[in-house]
Short mmCIF file of C-alpha atoms in Angstrom, two decimals:
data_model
loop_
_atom_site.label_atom_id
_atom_site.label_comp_id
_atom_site.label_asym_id
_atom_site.label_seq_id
_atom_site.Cartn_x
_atom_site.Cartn_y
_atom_site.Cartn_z
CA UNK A 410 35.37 31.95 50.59
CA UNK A 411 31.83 30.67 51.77
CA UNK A 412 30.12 32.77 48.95
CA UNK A 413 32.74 31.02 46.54
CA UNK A 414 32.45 27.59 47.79
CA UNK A 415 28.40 27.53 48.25
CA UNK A 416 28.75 28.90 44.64
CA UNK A 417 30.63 26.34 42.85
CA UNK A 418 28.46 23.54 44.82
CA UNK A 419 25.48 24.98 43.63
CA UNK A 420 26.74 25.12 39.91
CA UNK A 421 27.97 21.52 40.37
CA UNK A 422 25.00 20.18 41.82
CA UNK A 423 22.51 22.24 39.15
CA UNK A 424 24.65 20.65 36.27
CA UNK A 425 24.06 17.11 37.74
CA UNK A 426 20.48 17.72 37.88
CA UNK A 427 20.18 18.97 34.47
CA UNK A 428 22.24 15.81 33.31
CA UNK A 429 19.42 13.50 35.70
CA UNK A 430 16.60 15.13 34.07
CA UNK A 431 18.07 15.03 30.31
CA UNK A 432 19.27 11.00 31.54
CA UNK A 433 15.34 10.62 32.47
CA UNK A 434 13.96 11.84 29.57
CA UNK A 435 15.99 9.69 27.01
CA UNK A 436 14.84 7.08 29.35
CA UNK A 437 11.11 7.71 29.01
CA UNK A 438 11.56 8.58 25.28
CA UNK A 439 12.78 4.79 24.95
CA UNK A 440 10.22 3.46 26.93
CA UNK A 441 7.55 5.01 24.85
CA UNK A 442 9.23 4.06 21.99
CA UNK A 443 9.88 0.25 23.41
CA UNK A 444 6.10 0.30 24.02
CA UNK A 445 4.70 1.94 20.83
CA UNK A 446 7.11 -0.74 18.45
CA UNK A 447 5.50 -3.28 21.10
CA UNK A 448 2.08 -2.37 20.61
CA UNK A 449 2.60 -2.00 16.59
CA UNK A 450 4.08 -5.59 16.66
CA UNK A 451 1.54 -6.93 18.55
CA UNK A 452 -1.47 -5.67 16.35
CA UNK A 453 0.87 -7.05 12.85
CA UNK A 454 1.08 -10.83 14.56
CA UNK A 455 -2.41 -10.78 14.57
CA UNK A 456 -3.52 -9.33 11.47
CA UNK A 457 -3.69 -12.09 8.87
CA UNK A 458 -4.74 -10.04 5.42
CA UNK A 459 -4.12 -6.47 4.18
CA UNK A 460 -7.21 -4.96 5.46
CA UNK A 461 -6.45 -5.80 9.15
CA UNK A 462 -2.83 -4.68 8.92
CA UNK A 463 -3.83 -1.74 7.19
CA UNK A 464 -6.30 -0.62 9.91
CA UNK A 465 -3.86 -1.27 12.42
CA UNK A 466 -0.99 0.81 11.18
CA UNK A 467 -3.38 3.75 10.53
CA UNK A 468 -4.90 3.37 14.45
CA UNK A 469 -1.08 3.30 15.64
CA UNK A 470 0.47 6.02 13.79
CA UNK A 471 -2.73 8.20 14.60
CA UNK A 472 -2.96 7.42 18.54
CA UNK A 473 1.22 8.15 18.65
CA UNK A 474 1.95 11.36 16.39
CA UNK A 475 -1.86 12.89 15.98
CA UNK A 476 -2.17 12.32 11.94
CA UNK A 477 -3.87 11.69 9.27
CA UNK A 478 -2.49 8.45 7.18
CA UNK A 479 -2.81 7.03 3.88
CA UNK A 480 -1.32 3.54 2.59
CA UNK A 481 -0.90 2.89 -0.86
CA UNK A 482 0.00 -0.35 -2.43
CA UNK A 483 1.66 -1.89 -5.21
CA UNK A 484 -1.07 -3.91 -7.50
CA UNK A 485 1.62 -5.20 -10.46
CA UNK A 486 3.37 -2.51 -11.53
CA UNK A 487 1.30 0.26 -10.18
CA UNK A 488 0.47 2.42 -7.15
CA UNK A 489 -3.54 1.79 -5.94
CA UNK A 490 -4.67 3.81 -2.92
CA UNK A 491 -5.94 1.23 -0.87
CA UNK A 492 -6.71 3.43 2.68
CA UNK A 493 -6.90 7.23 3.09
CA UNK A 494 -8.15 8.51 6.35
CA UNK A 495 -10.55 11.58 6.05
CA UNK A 496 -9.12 14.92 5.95
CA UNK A 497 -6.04 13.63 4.33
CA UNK A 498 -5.02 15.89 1.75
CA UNK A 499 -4.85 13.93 -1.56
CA UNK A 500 -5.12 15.86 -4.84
CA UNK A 501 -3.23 15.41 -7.95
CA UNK A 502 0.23 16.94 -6.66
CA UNK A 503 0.36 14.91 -3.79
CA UNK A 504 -0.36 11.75 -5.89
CA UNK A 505 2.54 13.26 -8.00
CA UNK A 506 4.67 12.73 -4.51
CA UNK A 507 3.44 9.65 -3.81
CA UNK A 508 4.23 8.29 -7.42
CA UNK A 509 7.62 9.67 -6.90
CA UNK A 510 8.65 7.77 -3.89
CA UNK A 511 7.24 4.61 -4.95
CA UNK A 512 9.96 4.90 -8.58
CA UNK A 513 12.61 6.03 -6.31
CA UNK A 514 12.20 4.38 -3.24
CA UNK A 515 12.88 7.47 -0.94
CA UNK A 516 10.92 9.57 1.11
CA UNK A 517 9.82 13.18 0.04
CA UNK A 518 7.18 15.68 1.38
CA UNK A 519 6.69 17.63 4.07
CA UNK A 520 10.08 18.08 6.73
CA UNK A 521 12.04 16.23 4.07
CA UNK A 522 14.38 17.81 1.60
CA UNK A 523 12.86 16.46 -1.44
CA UNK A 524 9.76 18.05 -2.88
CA UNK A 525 8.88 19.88 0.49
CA UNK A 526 6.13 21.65 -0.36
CA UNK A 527 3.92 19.05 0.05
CA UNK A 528 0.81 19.03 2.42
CA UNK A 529 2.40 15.18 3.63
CA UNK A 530 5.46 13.22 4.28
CA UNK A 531 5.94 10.14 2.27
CA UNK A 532 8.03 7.36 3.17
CA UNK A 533 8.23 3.59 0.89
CA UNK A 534 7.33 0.61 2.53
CA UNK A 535 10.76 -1.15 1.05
CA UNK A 536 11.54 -4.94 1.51
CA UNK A 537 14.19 -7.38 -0.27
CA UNK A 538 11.28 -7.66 -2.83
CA UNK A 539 11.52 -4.01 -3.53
CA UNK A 540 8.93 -1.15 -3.12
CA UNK A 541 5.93 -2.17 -2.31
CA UNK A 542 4.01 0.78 -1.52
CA UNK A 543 3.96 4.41 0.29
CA UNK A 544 2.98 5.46 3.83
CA UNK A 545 1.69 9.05 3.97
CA UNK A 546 1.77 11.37 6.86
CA UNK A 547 -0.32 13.98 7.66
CA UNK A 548 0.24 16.18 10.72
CA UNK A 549 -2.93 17.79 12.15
CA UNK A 550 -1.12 20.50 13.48
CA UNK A 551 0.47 22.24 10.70
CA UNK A 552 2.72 24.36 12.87
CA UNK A 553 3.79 20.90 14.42
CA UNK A 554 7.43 19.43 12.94
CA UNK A 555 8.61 16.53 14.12
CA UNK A 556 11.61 15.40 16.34
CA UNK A 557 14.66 13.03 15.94
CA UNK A 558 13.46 10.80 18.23
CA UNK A 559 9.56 11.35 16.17
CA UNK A 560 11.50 10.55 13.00
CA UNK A 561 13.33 7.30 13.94
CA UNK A 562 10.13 5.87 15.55
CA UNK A 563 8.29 6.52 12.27
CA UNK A 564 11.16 4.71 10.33
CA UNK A 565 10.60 1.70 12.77
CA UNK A 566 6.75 1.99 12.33
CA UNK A 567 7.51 2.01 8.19
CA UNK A 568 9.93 -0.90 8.85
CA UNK A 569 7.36 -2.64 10.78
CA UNK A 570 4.35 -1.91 7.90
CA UNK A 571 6.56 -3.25 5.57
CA UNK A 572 7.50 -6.43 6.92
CA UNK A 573 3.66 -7.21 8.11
CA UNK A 574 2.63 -6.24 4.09
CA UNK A 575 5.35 -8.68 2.52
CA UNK A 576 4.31 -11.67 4.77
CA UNK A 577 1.01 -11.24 3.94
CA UNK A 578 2.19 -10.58 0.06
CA UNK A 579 4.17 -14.03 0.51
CA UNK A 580 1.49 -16.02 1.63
CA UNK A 581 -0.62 -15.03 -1.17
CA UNK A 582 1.88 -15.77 -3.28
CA UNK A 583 2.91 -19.48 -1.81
CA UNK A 584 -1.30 -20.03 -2.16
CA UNK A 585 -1.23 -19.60 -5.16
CA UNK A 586 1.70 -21.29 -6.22
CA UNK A 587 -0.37 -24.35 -4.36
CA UNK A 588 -3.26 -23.28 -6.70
CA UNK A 589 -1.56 -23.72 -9.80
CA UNK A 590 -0.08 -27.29 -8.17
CA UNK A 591 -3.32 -28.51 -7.52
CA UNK A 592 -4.72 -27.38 -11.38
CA UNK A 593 -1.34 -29.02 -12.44
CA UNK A 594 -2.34 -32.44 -10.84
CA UNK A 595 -6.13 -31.98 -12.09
CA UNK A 596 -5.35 -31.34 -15.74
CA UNK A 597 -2.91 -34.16 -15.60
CA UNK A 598 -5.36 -36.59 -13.36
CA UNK A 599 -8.27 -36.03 -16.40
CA UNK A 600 -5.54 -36.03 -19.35
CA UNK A 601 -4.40 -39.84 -18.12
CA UNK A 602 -8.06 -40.70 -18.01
CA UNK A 603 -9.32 -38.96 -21.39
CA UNK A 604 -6.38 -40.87 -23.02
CA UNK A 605 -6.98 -44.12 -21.40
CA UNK A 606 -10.75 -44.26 -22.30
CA UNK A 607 -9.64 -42.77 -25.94
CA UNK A 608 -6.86 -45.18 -26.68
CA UNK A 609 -8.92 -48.32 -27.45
CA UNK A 610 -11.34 -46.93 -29.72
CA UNK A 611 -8.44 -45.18 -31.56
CA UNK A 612 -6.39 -48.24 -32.07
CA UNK A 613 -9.28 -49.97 -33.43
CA UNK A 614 -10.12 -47.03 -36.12
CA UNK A 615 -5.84 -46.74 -36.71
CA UNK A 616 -6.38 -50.83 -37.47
CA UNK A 617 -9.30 -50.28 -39.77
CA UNK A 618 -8.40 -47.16 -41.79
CA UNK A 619 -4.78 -49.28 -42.00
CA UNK A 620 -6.38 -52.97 -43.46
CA UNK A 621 -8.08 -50.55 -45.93
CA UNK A 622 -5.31 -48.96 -47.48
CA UNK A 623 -2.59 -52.06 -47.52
CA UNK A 624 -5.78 -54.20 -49.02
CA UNK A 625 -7.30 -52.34 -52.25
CA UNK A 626 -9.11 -55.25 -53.47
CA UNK A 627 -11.41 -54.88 -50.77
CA UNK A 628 -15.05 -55.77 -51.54
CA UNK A 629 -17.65 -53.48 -50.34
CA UNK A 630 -18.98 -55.73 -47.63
CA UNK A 631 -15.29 -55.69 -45.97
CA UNK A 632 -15.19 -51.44 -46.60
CA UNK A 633 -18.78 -51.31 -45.02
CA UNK A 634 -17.72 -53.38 -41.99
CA UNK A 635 -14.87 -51.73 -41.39
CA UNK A 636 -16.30 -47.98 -41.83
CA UNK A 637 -18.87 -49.26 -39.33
CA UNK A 638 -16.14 -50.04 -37.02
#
């Protein structure tokens, strides 16, 4: 009965420790996460233009899954390569991936189930303005594959990216929709004033050229005078 007992209690108490440890792993996993998205955030808010955001993506994704990353962008209706960190493998098939998730606006590549045979995963950077580029992912350990939890905080870092790339995108696009305001005023500022400083002189030719046609019997001295005007 003691054998039994001490038996049971030990079973019990090892399944309550397994269910502590799994409990305080998920818990650590979210901190890590909680910090990462914190830290990602933090370096966005302070990037004002492409080139900062873009450098601070690539140093976040690299410091949290040990990659290689490359960041292409939508420049009108095409797909420009605008940072690709050395070592990243990017030949003509992978551009052929890339190209591919930008048109469809899904991810493909490596540890996806579309075009796997890729050296990278690629994932579009998708707002309410559409695609507006690709994040690639390069593990440096090949024999590395990456977790649920992995996968979700690199949909939050792509969520992130994209966000941070359409602000800046909008802000562009609001200066130079205060560009084209300010040409608007200019053109019309100088088109009041060309046609203020022409309207006198034209009256008086419209006057002359008109007293010359009503009045044929004109003598010379009147058609000289008023050709001189």
């Amino acid at each position: 009965i003691t054998f039994v007992v001490l038996f049971i209690t030990g079973a019990v108490i090892n399944s309550l420790t397994q269910q502590t440890r799994r409990q305080t792993e998920i818990v650590r996993q979210r901190e890590r996460r909680t910090a990462v998205l914190y830290g990602l955030s933090r370096d966005l808010s302070r990037a004002v233009d492409t080139d900062q955001i873009l450098r601070a993506i690539v140093k976040d994704l690299t410091q949290t899954f040990n990659c290689r990353t490359a960041v292409l962008l939508k420049e009108r209706s095409t797909l420009v390569a605008k940072m690709i960190e050395p070592g990243f493998p990017f030949d003509d098939r992978e551009r052929a991936v890339a190209a591919w998730v930008f048109q469809n606006g899904e991810k493909a590549g490596r540890n996806t189930d579309t075009l796997p045979a890729a050296a990278s995963m690629y994932l579009p950077l998708k707002t309410n303005q559409g695609v507006l580029g690709v994040l690639g992912i390069n593990l440096k350990d090949d024999k590395e594959k990456m977790t649920i939890d992995d996968r979700n905080l690199l949909e939050s870092f792509v969520t992130q990216t994209s966000l941070a790339v359409e602000r800046v995108y909008l802000v562009e696009e609001a200066r130079q929709i205060q560009i084209m305001r300010e040409k608007e005023i200019m053109q019309t500022a100088l088109f009041d004033s060309i046609s203020h400083d022409l309207k006198t002189p034209l009256v008086s030719i419209k006057g002359s050229l008109n007293e010359m046609l009503k009045n044929k019997e004109l003598d010379d001295r009147s058609k000289e005078n008023y050709l001189e005007t």
